[in-house]
Structure formats: C-alpha cells, structure tokens
Amino acid sequence: MSNYYLTILELEPGATKNDIKKAYRRLSKKYHPDLNKSPEAHQKFIELTEAYTFLNQIGPRPHHEPVAYDYNPEVDEYELWREKAKAKARYKAKEEAKMQRELIKRIFNLFRKYAIGLIVFNLLLIVDISMPYHDSDQTVTYKSPTFDVKTGKVRRASPTYDIIGFDDYMLTVDKGKSENIRIGQKAKVRSTFMFDKPLKAGFVVNGRHYQVKQVYNVYIVFWILIPLTFLILFLFQYRFKTLDTKLTLVIFMGFISCYQLYLFFYV
C-alpha cells in the first residue's frame, strides 16, 4: 500500500515524528495562502494540514523504531465500502432466507388446517360408501359419448367411455355397454346414501336384467386416493423434517386433493 500522506509531505516510509514536523513547517510556509497566491496553493495547504494531522495522531514510538504510516484514503475508503457492501449483502441474504422460512412455515400452518378438512372429507367418503345404498326409479333421457347434460356443452368423444343420462343422474360407463339401452327406458339407479353419487343402473332388456356400472368417479378411485391422502399427511407430520421435502409433499398433496375434489363435484 502506498504511503499517501507521507507522499504529500515529500517524505519516505520510516519517517519519524520529527521528520514529519519539519516537513510540515517547510511546506506549509511554501503553500500558505497568505504567502502563496497561486490557485493551487490553498488546496495544497489543506492537503498538507490533513496529512500532518493524521500522521501526528499516530501514537509515539521509541526513537529507534520508525513508524509505518501506511494509509491511502482512496484505497482504504474503497476497502471500507466493500466490507460494508459485503456485510449488507450478507444481512440481506440472511433476512431473505429468514423471510422465506417464515413464509414456508405459514404455508405449512395453512396446510395443516387444510389437511384437517381433507381428513374429514375422506372420512365422510368412507362413511358414505359404507352405508346402505339408495335405489331410485329413473328414466334414460339421453345416451351420448359427446354431450354433457350438466354443462349443456358438447364434449370430446371419448374412445373409452359412453355417457348415460337419467332424470337425476349421469353414469359414465365402458364404451359399448350402453348398446342395448334406449332413450325413455326405465331403470333403477343405485346411489350413495349421503352424497347421492350414482354407482350403477339396472335395466330390463328383452326380459333379461341388464346392469351398467359407473366406471369413473371419486369412489372408483376410492382405494387409491384416500389411502394415498392419509399416507402423505402422515409423512408430512411425522416422518419428513426438512422444509424442502415438506414443501414437496404439500405441492403433491395439493394436486391430489384438487383431482379428488374434481371427481367429487364434476364426475
């Protein structure tokens, strides 16, 4: 590092206190504004005074030990700025990480409340599918692979399923299972007791009993979604501890629950 103030006083490294005082007296007389009328003299005198004041503040040393006046305000101020910038960056990163952790914890708290609703919902599904069924007399109102009676819109033809509409229900059945069913035909539709979700329909075709089953609703995938829901909630609460893993489970559970609700309300 250059000896900035020593250079101003025209001294070399290792100068003593006495050398500094002599140099200041000599140069201050040369550049004193009262004695030197040049435009640069005033600024030079200020720099000399600043250098002398700084160097004179350094504590006394033994007469045989030179003082290392290593200081450059431009370099040192830049280093000081860098240290402040790095400290500020570290503080900002720490605060951002803290805010992120707090946000994730808030998400987890909301998810725990949401999970209680999921547990109640799935328990109700278990109760509903376990209770005695409800049978009602219905009439076939339409039979089409493309028309949705709930929305009144044309649906994309399914290569797998046909749709049979009744007075109060709609069944999604395997393609080809509805060939013998006619619009206006009477049927007995079986549904769940609590949520009144259709499960199957029975017909009499040419003197023979004929039955079609619902193949796509929340109860058909019942044995997959409900145990999976409870498994994920158990892993979230008791097994996985890291925030990243828990957050992954929350996102995964969000997709599963949305799919489950879609099956319940729209299928």
PDB file of N, CA and C in Angstrom, residues 33-90:
ATOM      1  N   PRO A  33      -1.677  30.203   2.077  1.00  0.00           N
ATOM      2  CA  PRO A  33      -2.406  31.132   1.189  1.00  0.00           C
ATOM      3  C   PRO A  33      -2.005  32.590   1.355  1.00  0.00           C
ATOM      4  N   ASP A  34      -1.515  32.956   2.559  1.00  0.00           N
ATOM      5  CA  ASP A  34      -1.099  34.338   2.753  1.00  0.00           C
ATOM      6  C   ASP A  34       0.229  34.635   2.077  1.00  0.00           C
ATOM      7  N   LEU A  35       1.021  33.572   1.852  1.00  0.00           N
ATOM      8  CA  LEU A  35       2.336  33.747   1.250  1.00  0.00           C
ATOM      9  C   LEU A  35       2.377  33.330  -0.206  1.00  0.00           C
ATOM     10  N   ASN A  36       1.486  32.406  -0.584  1.00  0.00           N
ATOM     11  CA  ASN A  36       1.473  31.892  -1.958  1.00  0.00           C
ATOM     12  C   ASN A  36       0.103  32.200  -2.569  1.00  0.00           C
ATOM     13  N   LYS A  37       0.069  33.024  -3.569  1.00  0.00           N
ATOM     14  CA  LYS A  37      -1.190  33.469  -4.168  1.00  0.00           C
ATOM     15  C   LYS A  37      -1.623  32.614  -5.364  1.00  0.00           C
ATOM     16  N   SER A  38      -0.908  31.532  -5.648  1.00  0.00           N
ATOM     17  CA  SER A  38      -1.307  30.690  -6.789  1.00  0.00           C
ATOM     18  C   SER A  38      -2.628  29.972  -6.482  1.00  0.00           C
ATOM     19  N   PRO A  39      -3.423  29.645  -7.514  1.00  0.00           N
ATOM     20  CA  PRO A  39      -4.729  28.994  -7.291  1.00  0.00           C
ATOM     21  C   PRO A  39      -4.611  27.632  -6.606  1.00  0.00           C
ATOM     22  N   GLU A  40      -3.491  26.933  -6.809  1.00  0.00           N
ATOM     23  CA  GLU A  40      -3.347  25.594  -6.244  1.00  0.00           C
ATOM     24  C   GLU A  40      -2.871  25.615  -4.799  1.00  0.00           C
ATOM     25  N   ALA A  41      -2.392  26.751  -4.344  1.00  0.00           N
ATOM     26  CA  ALA A  41      -1.773  26.810  -3.026  1.00  0.00           C
ATOM     27  C   ALA A  41      -2.768  26.506  -1.913  1.00  0.00           C
ATOM     28  N   HIS A  42      -3.967  27.051  -2.024  1.00  0.00           N
ATOM     29  CA  HIS A  42      -4.961  26.848  -0.968  1.00  0.00           C
ATOM     30  C   HIS A  42      -5.293  25.365  -0.787  1.00  0.00           C
ATOM     31  N   GLN A  43      -5.531  24.652  -1.916  1.00  0.00           N
ATOM     32  CA  GLN A  43      -5.845  23.233  -1.850  1.00  0.00           C
ATOM     33  C   GLN A  43      -4.660  22.433  -1.342  1.00  0.00           C
ATOM     34  N   LYS A  44      -3.464  22.804  -1.786  1.00  0.00           N
ATOM     35  CA  LYS A  44      -2.268  22.105  -1.336  1.00  0.00           C
ATOM     36  C   LYS A  44      -2.070  22.282   0.160  1.00  0.00           C
ATOM     37  N   PHE A  45      -2.344  23.458   0.671  1.00  0.00           N
ATOM     38  CA  PHE A  45      -2.192  23.719   2.111  1.00  0.00           C
ATOM     39  C   PHE A  45      -3.189  22.864   2.911  1.00  0.00           C
ATOM     40  N   ILE A  46      -4.394  22.714   2.392  1.00  0.00           N
ATOM     41  CA  ILE A  46      -5.392  21.870   3.073  1.00  0.00           C
ATOM     42  C   ILE A  46      -4.910  20.422   3.127  1.00  0.00           C
ATOM     43  N   GLU A  47      -4.343  19.920   2.020  1.00  0.00           N
ATOM     44  CA  GLU A  47      -3.851  18.547   1.981  1.00  0.00           C
ATOM     45  C   GLU A  47      -2.690  18.359   2.950  1.00  0.00           C
ATOM     46  N   LEU A  48      -1.806  19.368   3.026  1.00  0.00           N
ATOM     47  CA  LEU A  48      -0.677  19.276   3.959  1.00  0.00           C
ATOM     48  C   LEU A  48      -1.168  19.212   5.400  1.00  0.00           C
ATOM     49  N   THR A  49      -2.149  20.040   5.717  1.00  0.00           N
ATOM     50  CA  THR A  49      -2.690  20.054   7.080  1.00  0.00           C
ATOM     51  C   THR A  49      -3.364  18.726   7.412  1.00  0.00           C
ATOM     52  N   GLU A  50      -4.088  18.208   6.446  1.00  0.00           N
ATOM     53  CA  GLU A  50      -4.755  16.904   6.656  1.00  0.00           C
ATOM     54  C   GLU A  50      -3.725  15.812   6.892  1.00  0.00           C
ATOM     55  N   ALA A  51      -2.636  15.809   6.087  1.00  0.00           N
ATOM     56  CA  ALA A  51      -1.601  14.790   6.235  1.00  0.00           C
ATOM     57  C   ALA A  51      -0.903  14.896   7.582  1.00  0.00           C
ATOM     58  N   TYR A  52      -0.569  16.107   7.942  1.00  0.00           N
ATOM     59  CA  TYR A  52       0.124  16.305   9.225  1.00  0.00           C
ATOM     60  C   TYR A  52      -0.769  15.899  10.398  1.00  0.00           C
ATOM     61  N   THR A  53      -2.041  16.291  10.344  1.00  0.00           N
ATOM     62  CA  THR A  53      -2.973  15.962  11.426  1.00  0.00           C
ATOM     63  C   THR A  53      -3.114  14.460  11.581  1.00  0.00           C
ATOM     64  N   PHE A  54      -3.244  13.747  10.450  1.00  0.00           N
ATOM     65  CA  PHE A  54      -3.405  12.291  10.516  1.00  0.00           C
ATOM     66  C   PHE A  54      -2.153  11.619  11.057  1.00  0.00           C
ATOM     67  N   LEU A  55      -0.968  12.002  10.497  1.00  0.00           N
ATOM     68  CA  LEU A  55       0.273  11.352  10.898  1.00  0.00           C
ATOM     69  C   LEU A  55       0.644  11.698  12.335  1.00  0.00           C
ATOM     70  N   ASN A  56       0.277  12.857  12.768  1.00  0.00           N
ATOM     71  CA  ASN A  56       0.604  13.290  14.122  1.00  0.00           C
ATOM     72  C   ASN A  56      -0.254  12.589  15.171  1.00  0.00           C
ATOM     73  N   GLN A  57      -1.391  11.982  14.737  1.00  0.00           N
ATOM     74  CA  GLN A  57      -2.270  11.278  15.672  1.00  0.00           C
ATOM     75  C   GLN A  57      -1.782   9.879  15.996  1.00  0.00           C
ATOM     76  N   ILE A  58      -0.856   9.362  15.211  1.00  0.00           N
ATOM     77  CA  ILE A  58      -0.321   8.029  15.470  1.00  0.00           C
ATOM     78  C   ILE A  58       0.529   8.076  16.733  1.00  0.00           C
ATOM     79  N   GLY A  59       0.333   7.097  17.597  1.00  0.00           N
ATOM     80  CA  GLY A  59       0.979   7.100  18.915  1.00  0.00           C
ATOM     81  C   GLY A  59       2.490   7.158  18.836  1.00  0.00           C
ATOM     82  N   PRO A  60       3.121   7.631  19.878  1.00  0.00           N
ATOM     83  CA  PRO A  60       4.596   7.750  19.898  1.00  0.00           C
ATOM     84  C   PRO A  60       5.272   6.390  19.881  1.00  0.00           C
ATOM     85  N   ARG A  61       6.399   6.297  19.250  1.00  0.00           N
ATOM     86  CA  ARG A  61       7.214   5.089  19.187  1.00  0.00           C
ATOM     87  C   ARG A  61       8.605   5.385  19.759  1.00  0.00           C
ATOM     88  N   PRO A  62       9.337   4.352  20.121  1.00  0.00           N
ATOM     89  CA  PRO A  62      10.740   4.582  20.533  1.00  0.00           C
ATOM     90  C   PRO A  62      11.521   5.278  19.418  1.00  0.00           C
ATOM     91  N   HIS A  63      12.502   6.058  19.810  1.00  0.00           N
ATOM     92  CA  HIS A  63      13.205   6.885  18.827  1.00  0.00           C
ATOM     93  C   HIS A  63      13.917   6.055  17.766  1.00  0.00           C
ATOM     94  N   HIS A  64      14.242   4.800  18.114  1.00  0.00           N
ATOM     95  CA  HIS A  64      14.948   3.967  17.147  1.00  0.00           C
ATOM     96  C   HIS A  64      14.010   3.169  16.252  1.00  0.00           C
ATOM     97  N   GLU A  65      12.691   3.258  16.512  1.00  0.00           N
ATOM     98  CA  GLU A  65      11.728   2.455  15.741  1.00  0.00           C
ATOM     99  C   GLU A  65      10.939   3.361  14.806  1.00  0.00           C
ATOM    100  N   PRO A  66      11.137   3.214  13.504  1.00  0.00           N
ATOM    101  CA  PRO A  66      10.383   4.056  12.562  1.00  0.00           C
ATOM    102  C   PRO A  66       8.905   3.680  12.560  1.00  0.00           C
ATOM    103  N   VAL A  67       8.075   4.640  12.219  1.00  0.00           N
ATOM    104  CA  VAL A  67       6.641   4.426  12.171  1.00  0.00           C
ATOM    105  C   VAL A  67       6.218   4.135  10.732  1.00  0.00           C
ATOM    106  N   ALA A  68       5.426   3.072  10.542  1.00  0.00           N
ATOM    107  CA  ALA A  68       4.920   2.745   9.197  1.00  0.00           C
ATOM    108  C   ALA A  68       3.589   3.445   8.997  1.00  0.00           C
ATOM    109  N   TYR A  69       3.619   4.562   8.310  1.00  0.00           N
ATOM    110  CA  TYR A  69       2.403   5.347   8.088  1.00  0.00           C
ATOM    111  C   TYR A  69       1.710   4.863   6.819  1.00  0.00           C
ATOM    112  N   ASP A  70       1.274   3.623   6.844  1.00  0.00           N
ATOM    113  CA  ASP A  70       0.654   3.040   5.648  1.00  0.00           C
ATOM    114  C   ASP A  70      -0.830   3.394   5.621  1.00  0.00           C
ATOM    115  N   TYR A  71      -1.174   4.342   4.808  1.00  0.00           N
ATOM    116  CA  TYR A  71      -2.589   4.707   4.671  1.00  0.00           C
ATOM    117  C   TYR A  71      -2.789   5.423   3.347  1.00  0.00           C
ATOM    118  N   ASN A  72      -3.780   4.983   2.633  1.00  0.00           N
ATOM    119  CA  ASN A  72      -4.185   5.647   1.393  1.00  0.00           C
ATOM    120  C   ASN A  72      -5.692   5.814   1.471  1.00  0.00           C
ATOM    121  N   PRO A  73      -6.204   7.024   1.630  1.00  0.00           N
ATOM    122  CA  PRO A  73      -7.651   7.185   1.837  1.00  0.00           C
ATOM    123  C   PRO A  73      -8.492   6.636   0.698  1.00  0.00           C
ATOM    124  N   GLU A  74      -7.983   6.758  -0.542  1.00  0.00           N
ATOM    125  CA  GLU A  74      -8.770   6.260  -1.672  1.00  0.00           C
ATOM    126  C   GLU A  74      -8.918   4.749  -1.608  1.00  0.00           C
ATOM    127  N   VAL A  75      -7.773   4.061  -1.354  1.00  0.00           N
ATOM    128  CA  VAL A  75      -7.807   2.598  -1.284  1.00  0.00           C
ATOM    129  C   VAL A  75      -8.560   2.145  -0.037  1.00  0.00           C
ATOM    130  N   ASP A  76      -8.230   2.754   1.099  1.00  0.00           N
ATOM    131  CA  ASP A  76      -8.858   2.323   2.338  1.00  0.00           C
ATOM    132  C   ASP A  76     -10.349   2.600   2.363  1.00  0.00           C
ATOM    133  N   GLU A  77     -10.770   3.726   1.821  1.00  0.00           N
ATOM    134  CA  GLU A  77     -12.205   4.017   1.758  1.00  0.00           C
ATOM    135  C   GLU A  77     -12.914   3.021   0.858  1.00  0.00           C
ATOM    136  N   TYR A  78     -12.255   2.615  -0.232  1.00  0.00           N
ATOM    137  CA  TYR A  78     -12.856   1.617  -1.125  1.00  0.00           C
ATOM    138  C   TYR A  78     -12.980   0.269  -0.417  1.00  0.00           C
ATOM    139  N   GLU A  79     -11.927  -0.114   0.326  1.00  0.00           N
ATOM    140  CA  GLU A  79     -11.990  -1.368   1.065  1.00  0.00           C
ATOM    141  C   GLU A  79     -13.085  -1.318   2.129  1.00  0.00           C
ATOM    142  N   LEU A  80     -13.205  -0.155   2.782  1.00  0.00           N
ATOM    143  CA  LEU A  80     -14.252   0.012   3.776  1.00  0.00           C
ATOM    144  C   LEU A  80     -15.636  -0.106   3.133  1.00  0.00           C
ATOM    145  N   TRP A  81     -15.771   0.488   1.945  1.00  0.00           N
ATOM    146  CA  TRP A  81     -17.051   0.388   1.223  1.00  0.00           C
ATOM    147  C   TRP A  81     -17.352  -1.061   0.851  1.00  0.00           C
ATOM    148  N   ARG A  82     -16.313  -1.780   0.412  1.00  0.00           N
ATOM    149  CA  ARG A  82     -16.503  -3.188   0.051  1.00  0.00           C
ATOM    150  C   ARG A  82     -16.946  -4.009   1.254  1.00  0.00           C
ATOM    151  N   GLU A  83     -16.319  -3.762   2.395  1.00  0.00           N
ATOM    152  CA  GLU A  83     -16.699  -4.505   3.600  1.00  0.00           C
ATOM    153  C   GLU A  83     -18.136  -4.196   4.006  1.00  0.00           C
ATOM    154  N   LYS A  84     -18.519  -2.932   3.901  1.00  0.00           N
ATOM    155  CA  LYS A  84     -19.893  -2.564   4.219  1.00  0.00           C
ATOM    156  C   LYS A  84     -20.867  -3.198   3.230  1.00  0.00           C
ATOM    157  N   ALA A  85     -20.481  -3.208   1.945  1.00  0.00           N
ATOM    158  CA  ALA A  85     -21.348  -3.806   0.925  1.00  0.00           C
ATOM    159  C   ALA A  85     -21.511  -5.304   1.154  1.00  0.00           C
ATOM    160  N   LYS A  86     -20.392  -5.970   1.495  1.00  0.00           N
ATOM    161  CA  LYS A  86     -20.477  -7.406   1.763  1.00  0.00           C
ATOM    162  C   LYS A  86     -21.303  -7.690   3.012  1.00  0.00           C
ATOM    163  N   ALA A  87     -21.122  -6.857   4.039  1.00  0.00           N
ATOM    164  CA  ALA A  87     -21.917  -7.040   5.254  1.00  0.00           C
ATOM    165  C   ALA A  87     -23.396  -6.810   4.970  1.00  0.00           C
ATOM    166  N   LYS A  88     -23.681  -5.807   4.151  1.00  0.00           N
ATOM    167  CA  LYS A  88     -25.072  -5.534   3.791  1.00  0.00           C
ATOM    168  C   LYS A  88     -25.667  -6.678   2.978  1.00  0.00           C
ATOM    169  N   ALA A  89     -24.852  -7.223   2.052  1.00  0.00           N
ATOM    170  CA  ALA A  89     -25.317  -8.350   1.244  1.00  0.00           C
ATOM    171  C   ALA A  89     -25.573  -9.579   2.106  1.00  0.00           C
ATOM    172  N   ARG A  90     -24.664  -9.824   3.074  1.00  0.00           N
ATOM    173  CA  ARG A  90     -24.870 -10.960   3.977  1.00  0.00           C
ATOM    174  C   ARG A  90     -26.126 -10.769   4.814  1.00  0.00           C
TER     175      ARG A  90
END
